[in-house]
Short mmCIF file of C-alpha atoms in Angstrom, two decimals:
data_model
loop_
_atom_site.label_atom_id
_atom_site.label_comp_id
_atom_site.label_asym_id
_atom_site.label_seq_id
_atom_site.Cartn_x
_atom_site.Cartn_y
_atom_site.Cartn_z
CA MET R 1 52.97 53.41 -33.39
CA LYS R 2 50.15 55.95 -33.43
CA LYS R 3 49.01 57.28 -30.04
CA SER R 4 45.54 58.69 -29.38
CA ILE R 5 43.92 60.70 -26.60
CA VAL R 6 40.44 59.28 -26.28
CA GLN R 7 37.34 60.07 -24.26
CA ALA R 8 36.20 56.46 -23.87
CA LYS R 9 32.67 55.61 -22.72
CA VAL R 10 32.35 52.80 -20.19
CA TYR R 11 30.32 50.00 -21.75
CA LYS R 12 30.41 47.24 -19.15
CA VAL R 13 31.87 46.63 -15.70
CA GLN R 14 32.36 43.20 -14.12
CA GLN R 15 33.62 42.03 -10.75
CA LEU R 16 35.92 39.04 -11.40
CA ASN R 17 36.74 38.29 -7.76
CA ALA R 18 36.86 40.10 -4.42
CA THR R 19 39.41 42.69 -5.55
CA VAL R 20 39.69 42.44 -9.35
CA ARG R 21 37.47 44.30 -11.84
CA SER R 22 37.06 44.17 -15.60
CA MET R 23 35.99 47.27 -17.51
CA GLU R 24 35.07 47.41 -21.20
CA VAL R 25 35.23 50.88 -22.76
CA ILE R 26 34.33 52.05 -26.24
CA ALA R 27 37.54 53.22 -27.92
CA PRO R 28 37.65 52.29 -31.63
CA GLU R 29 41.08 53.87 -32.21
CA LEU R 30 42.65 51.84 -29.43
CA ALA R 31 40.88 48.64 -30.44
CA ALA R 32 42.25 49.01 -33.97
CA GLU R 33 45.80 50.04 -33.07
CA GLY R 34 46.69 48.12 -29.89
CA VAL R 35 48.86 45.00 -30.00
CA PRO R 36 49.47 42.35 -27.31
CA GLY R 37 51.70 43.67 -24.54
CA GLN R 38 50.89 47.35 -24.95
CA PHE R 39 49.15 49.45 -22.31
CA VAL R 40 47.09 52.59 -21.91
CA ASN R 41 47.25 55.41 -19.35
CA VAL R 42 43.82 56.16 -17.89
CA ARG R 43 42.11 58.74 -15.74
CA ALA R 44 38.46 58.94 -14.72
CA VAL R 45 36.61 61.96 -16.05
CA LYS R 46 34.40 62.14 -12.95
CA GLY R 47 35.50 61.83 -9.34
CA ASN R 48 39.00 62.87 -8.25
CA THR R 49 40.49 63.96 -11.57
CA THR R 50 43.59 65.38 -9.87
CA LEU R 51 44.98 61.88 -9.46
CA LEU R 52 47.77 60.79 -11.79
CA ARG R 53 46.88 58.52 -14.66
CA ARG R 54 47.07 54.79 -14.06
CA PRO R 55 48.82 52.48 -16.56
CA LEU R 56 46.73 49.42 -17.41
CA GLY R 57 47.63 46.67 -19.83
CA ILE R 58 45.19 46.03 -22.66
CA ALA R 59 43.68 42.70 -21.68
CA ASP R 60 41.36 42.18 -24.66
CA VAL R 61 39.72 43.97 -27.55
CA CYS R 62 36.37 43.64 -29.29
CA VAL R 63 36.93 44.97 -32.80
CA PRO R 64 33.26 44.77 -33.94
CA ARG R 65 32.21 46.88 -30.94
CA GLY R 66 35.32 49.06 -31.10
CA SER R 67 36.14 48.45 -27.45
CA ILE R 68 39.04 47.45 -25.23
CA ILE R 69 38.92 45.55 -21.94
CA LEU R 70 40.98 46.66 -18.95
CA ILE R 71 41.47 44.49 -15.87
CA TYR R 72 42.70 45.98 -12.61
CA ARG R 73 42.89 45.32 -8.87
CA VAL R 74 41.31 47.79 -6.47
CA ILE R 75 44.21 48.62 -4.14
CA GLY R 76 44.46 52.42 -3.77
CA GLU R 77 42.67 55.72 -4.23
CA GLY R 78 43.19 55.79 -8.00
CA THR R 79 41.78 52.32 -8.64
CA LYS R 80 38.93 52.95 -6.19
CA VAL R 81 37.91 55.88 -8.41
CA LEU R 82 37.93 53.50 -11.40
CA ALA R 83 35.90 50.96 -9.43
CA ASP R 84 33.16 53.56 -8.86
CA LEU R 85 32.61 54.10 -12.58
CA LYS R 86 29.41 52.83 -14.14
CA PRO R 87 28.29 52.20 -17.75
CA GLY R 88 27.87 55.58 -19.40
CA ASP R 89 30.74 57.23 -17.49
CA TYR R 90 33.93 58.22 -19.28
CA LEU R 91 37.65 57.58 -19.06
CA ASP R 92 40.31 59.87 -20.47
CA ILE R 93 42.78 57.47 -22.12
CA VAL R 94 46.18 57.91 -23.76
CA GLY R 95 47.39 54.99 -25.86
CA PRO R 96 48.27 52.53 -27.10
CA LEU R 97 51.68 52.88 -25.45
CA GLY R 98 54.91 50.91 -25.26
CA ARG R 99 56.49 47.96 -27.02
CA GLY R 100 54.47 44.78 -27.21
CA PHE R 101 55.43 41.12 -27.49
CA GLU R 102 57.42 39.77 -30.42
CA LEU R 103 55.36 36.94 -31.85
CA GLU R 104 58.01 34.76 -33.44
CA SER R 105 57.32 31.56 -31.51
CA ALA R 106 56.19 28.35 -33.19
CA LYS R 107 55.54 26.63 -29.84
CA PRO R 108 54.76 29.30 -27.18
CA LEU R 109 54.33 28.86 -23.45
CA ILE R 110 52.63 31.66 -21.49
CA VAL R 111 53.36 31.98 -17.76
CA GLY R 112 51.41 34.43 -15.62
CA GLY R 113 50.82 35.21 -11.99
CA GLY R 114 48.27 37.44 -10.29
CA LEU R 115 47.25 40.55 -12.21
CA GLY R 116 50.15 39.93 -14.62
CA LEU R 117 47.77 37.59 -16.42
CA ALA R 118 45.82 40.57 -17.81
CA PRO R 119 48.12 41.52 -20.75
CA LEU R 120 48.79 37.83 -21.38
CA LEU R 121 45.10 37.28 -22.17
CA MET R 122 45.33 39.46 -25.28
CA LEU R 123 48.59 37.70 -26.20
CA ALA R 124 46.92 34.30 -26.05
CA LYS R 125 43.81 35.40 -27.93
CA PHE R 126 45.28 37.53 -30.70
CA GLY R 127 49.03 36.86 -30.65
CA PHE R 128 48.66 33.12 -30.89
CA GLY R 129 45.29 32.48 -32.44
CA ASN R 130 43.59 29.11 -32.68
CA GLY R 131 44.58 28.35 -29.10
CA ARG R 132 48.06 27.15 -29.99
CA ALA R 133 49.81 28.45 -26.86
CA ASP R 134 49.92 26.56 -23.57
CA LEU R 135 49.42 28.42 -20.30
CA VAL R 136 50.68 28.26 -16.72
CA ILE R 137 48.55 30.15 -14.18
CA GLY R 138 49.85 30.90 -10.70
CA GLY R 139 48.10 32.48 -7.75
CA ARG R 140 47.55 32.36 -4.04
CA CYS R 141 44.33 30.33 -3.94
CA ALA R 142 41.42 28.94 -5.94
CA GLU R 143 39.30 32.06 -5.44
CA GLU R 144 41.99 34.19 -7.08
CA ILE R 145 42.71 31.78 -9.93
CA THR R 146 39.27 30.56 -11.05
CA CYS R 147 38.27 33.75 -12.86
CA TRP R 148 41.50 33.75 -14.89
CA GLU R 149 41.05 30.14 -15.92
CA GLY R 150 37.63 31.08 -17.28
CA LEU R 151 38.93 34.11 -19.20
CA PHE R 152 41.63 32.07 -20.94
CA ARG R 153 39.37 29.11 -21.73
CA GLY R 154 39.18 28.58 -25.48
CA ASN R 155 42.17 30.84 -26.12
CA VAL R 156 44.88 28.36 -25.12
CA GLN R 157 45.51 24.70 -25.71
CA GLN R 158 46.52 23.32 -22.31
CA THR R 159 46.35 25.05 -18.95
CA PHE R 160 48.55 24.15 -15.99
CA ILE R 161 47.52 25.62 -12.63
CA THR R 162 49.53 26.16 -9.46
CA SER R 163 48.38 27.71 -6.19
CA ASP R 164 50.34 28.71 -3.13
CA ASP R 165 47.92 26.97 -0.77
CA GLY R 166 47.25 23.91 -2.96
CA SER R 167 43.51 24.64 -3.13
CA VAL R 168 43.57 24.21 -6.91
CA GLY R 169 46.08 22.64 -9.27
CA GLU R 170 49.60 21.82 -8.15
CA LYS R 171 50.72 23.25 -4.82
CA GLY R 172 53.47 25.86 -5.11
CA THR R 173 54.45 28.70 -7.41
CA VAL R 174 54.48 28.56 -11.20
CA MET R 175 57.96 27.04 -10.92
CA ALA R 176 56.39 23.81 -9.68
CA ALA R 177 54.98 23.30 -13.18
CA LEU R 178 57.49 25.25 -15.27
CA GLU R 179 60.62 23.21 -14.55
CA LYS R 180 58.96 20.10 -15.98
CA LEU R 181 57.41 21.94 -18.90
CA LEU R 182 60.74 23.41 -19.97
CA GLN R 183 61.86 19.89 -20.81
CA LYS R 184 59.30 19.92 -23.63
CA ASP R 185 59.63 21.53 -27.08
CA TYR R 186 58.47 25.07 -26.26
CA ASP R 187 60.70 27.56 -28.07
CA CYS R 188 59.73 30.76 -26.23
CA VAL R 189 58.22 31.63 -22.86
CA TYR R 190 56.14 34.79 -22.36
CA THR R 191 55.69 35.94 -18.78
CA CYS R 192 54.17 38.71 -16.67
CA GLY R 193 53.52 38.89 -12.96
CA PRO R 194 55.29 39.62 -9.68
CA VAL R 195 58.99 40.45 -10.09
CA PRO R 196 60.28 37.43 -8.08
CA MET R 197 58.20 35.15 -10.28
CA MET R 198 59.44 36.68 -13.54
CA ARG R 199 63.03 36.61 -12.32
CA ALA R 200 62.70 32.90 -11.48
CA VAL R 201 61.02 32.15 -14.83
CA ALA R 202 63.77 33.98 -16.75
CA ALA R 203 66.50 32.14 -14.84
CA ALA R 204 64.88 28.76 -15.50
CA CYS R 205 64.52 29.58 -19.20
CA GLU R 206 68.16 30.59 -19.44
CA LYS R 207 69.23 27.35 -17.78
CA ALA R 208 67.03 25.33 -20.14
CA GLY R 209 68.20 27.24 -23.22
CA LYS R 210 64.75 28.68 -23.93
CA LYS R 211 64.02 32.23 -25.08
CA CYS R 212 61.96 34.34 -22.72
CA GLN R 213 60.09 37.63 -22.98
CA VAL R 214 59.09 39.50 -19.83
CA SER R 215 56.53 42.26 -19.39
CA LEU R 216 57.77 44.55 -16.63
CA GLU R 217 55.43 46.28 -14.23
CA LYS R 218 56.88 49.62 -13.12
CA TYR R 219 55.30 52.77 -11.75
CA MET R 220 54.61 55.00 -14.76
CA ALA R 221 53.42 58.53 -14.02
CA CYS R 222 53.20 59.83 -17.59
CA GLY R 223 53.59 56.73 -19.78
CA LEU R 224 55.30 58.86 -22.44
CA GLY R 225 58.94 58.76 -21.34
CA ALA R 226 59.01 62.30 -19.96
CA CYS R 227 58.92 61.82 -16.17
CA LEU R 228 61.57 59.04 -15.95
CA SER R 229 59.71 57.41 -13.04
CA CYS R 230 59.92 54.01 -14.74
CA ALA R 231 63.58 54.20 -15.84
CA CYS R 232 65.75 51.19 -15.00
CA GLU R 233 69.14 49.78 -15.96
CA ASN R 234 69.45 47.28 -18.77
CA ALA R 235 72.06 44.56 -19.25
CA GLU R 236 74.38 47.00 -21.05
CA GLY R 237 74.33 49.41 -18.13
CA LYS R 238 72.14 51.94 -19.94
CA ARG R 239 69.02 53.58 -18.52
CA VAL R 240 65.89 52.55 -20.39
CA LYS R 241 62.29 53.66 -20.02
CA VAL R 242 59.91 50.82 -19.37
CA CYS R 243 57.00 52.84 -20.79
CA GLN R 244 58.73 53.41 -24.15
CA ASP R 245 61.47 50.77 -24.53
CA GLY R 246 59.15 48.20 -22.94
CA PRO R 247 57.14 47.16 -21.11
CA VAL R 248 58.10 43.97 -22.95
CA PHE R 249 61.78 43.01 -23.02
CA TRP R 250 63.78 39.93 -23.82
CA SER R 251 64.86 38.53 -20.46
CA TRP R 252 68.54 38.95 -21.28
CA GLU R 253 67.98 42.67 -21.78
CA VAL R 254 66.95 43.17 -18.17
CA LYS R 255 69.36 43.85 -15.31
CA GLU R 256 67.32 45.97 -12.89
CA TRP R 257 63.98 44.33 -12.15
#
């Protein structure tokens, strides 16, 4: 897959909830080349440019405008620099990077939690067009979940919501909905989110005899396989690089989460 180094102009910035931001940047090369599940490595051109790049999943693309949408949570110095950017500022972006989702499912079920929903949005919209995938959204509370429900609206068929505090949807984790859904005719589950959630989803899929693809979230300093910061052990006992061999894996390929 072709990789580009792009000076991408910020087109639009949105605040989705108290800590989550959406940023649309003009990057025609990335909009044309990126596939669901891939990511980009970004660095702000202004501000503290000594910070390492930050890997962000491609959440959406607008081909007519030649733009990609990145969604991130403001949690540290690097993402605070991103949060200070305004339309007209620039990002230095390397991408698209990594292995995306394999789209062989006739009846897909997407399961996401927290910020792991970001790369799943592009999967729902472009991987499974015409809204033929169903979706399970998990989060802590209604305030965290509502924005995601809106982003996925029109891009999925049915949406099942769970919240830790019961303020929206079914009370509990995504497993509260998933165990019942796995009794239906879904042939592949696609998941991204906190590691305990993905591990539980993969185990439930294995028990139910369903295929499962997971998108791992690891610290990636370079995103190009050189620094080895994201290396982990696969089911065969070999070291693999999440940034190159993933971030998407079949669940049975993963040993070290």
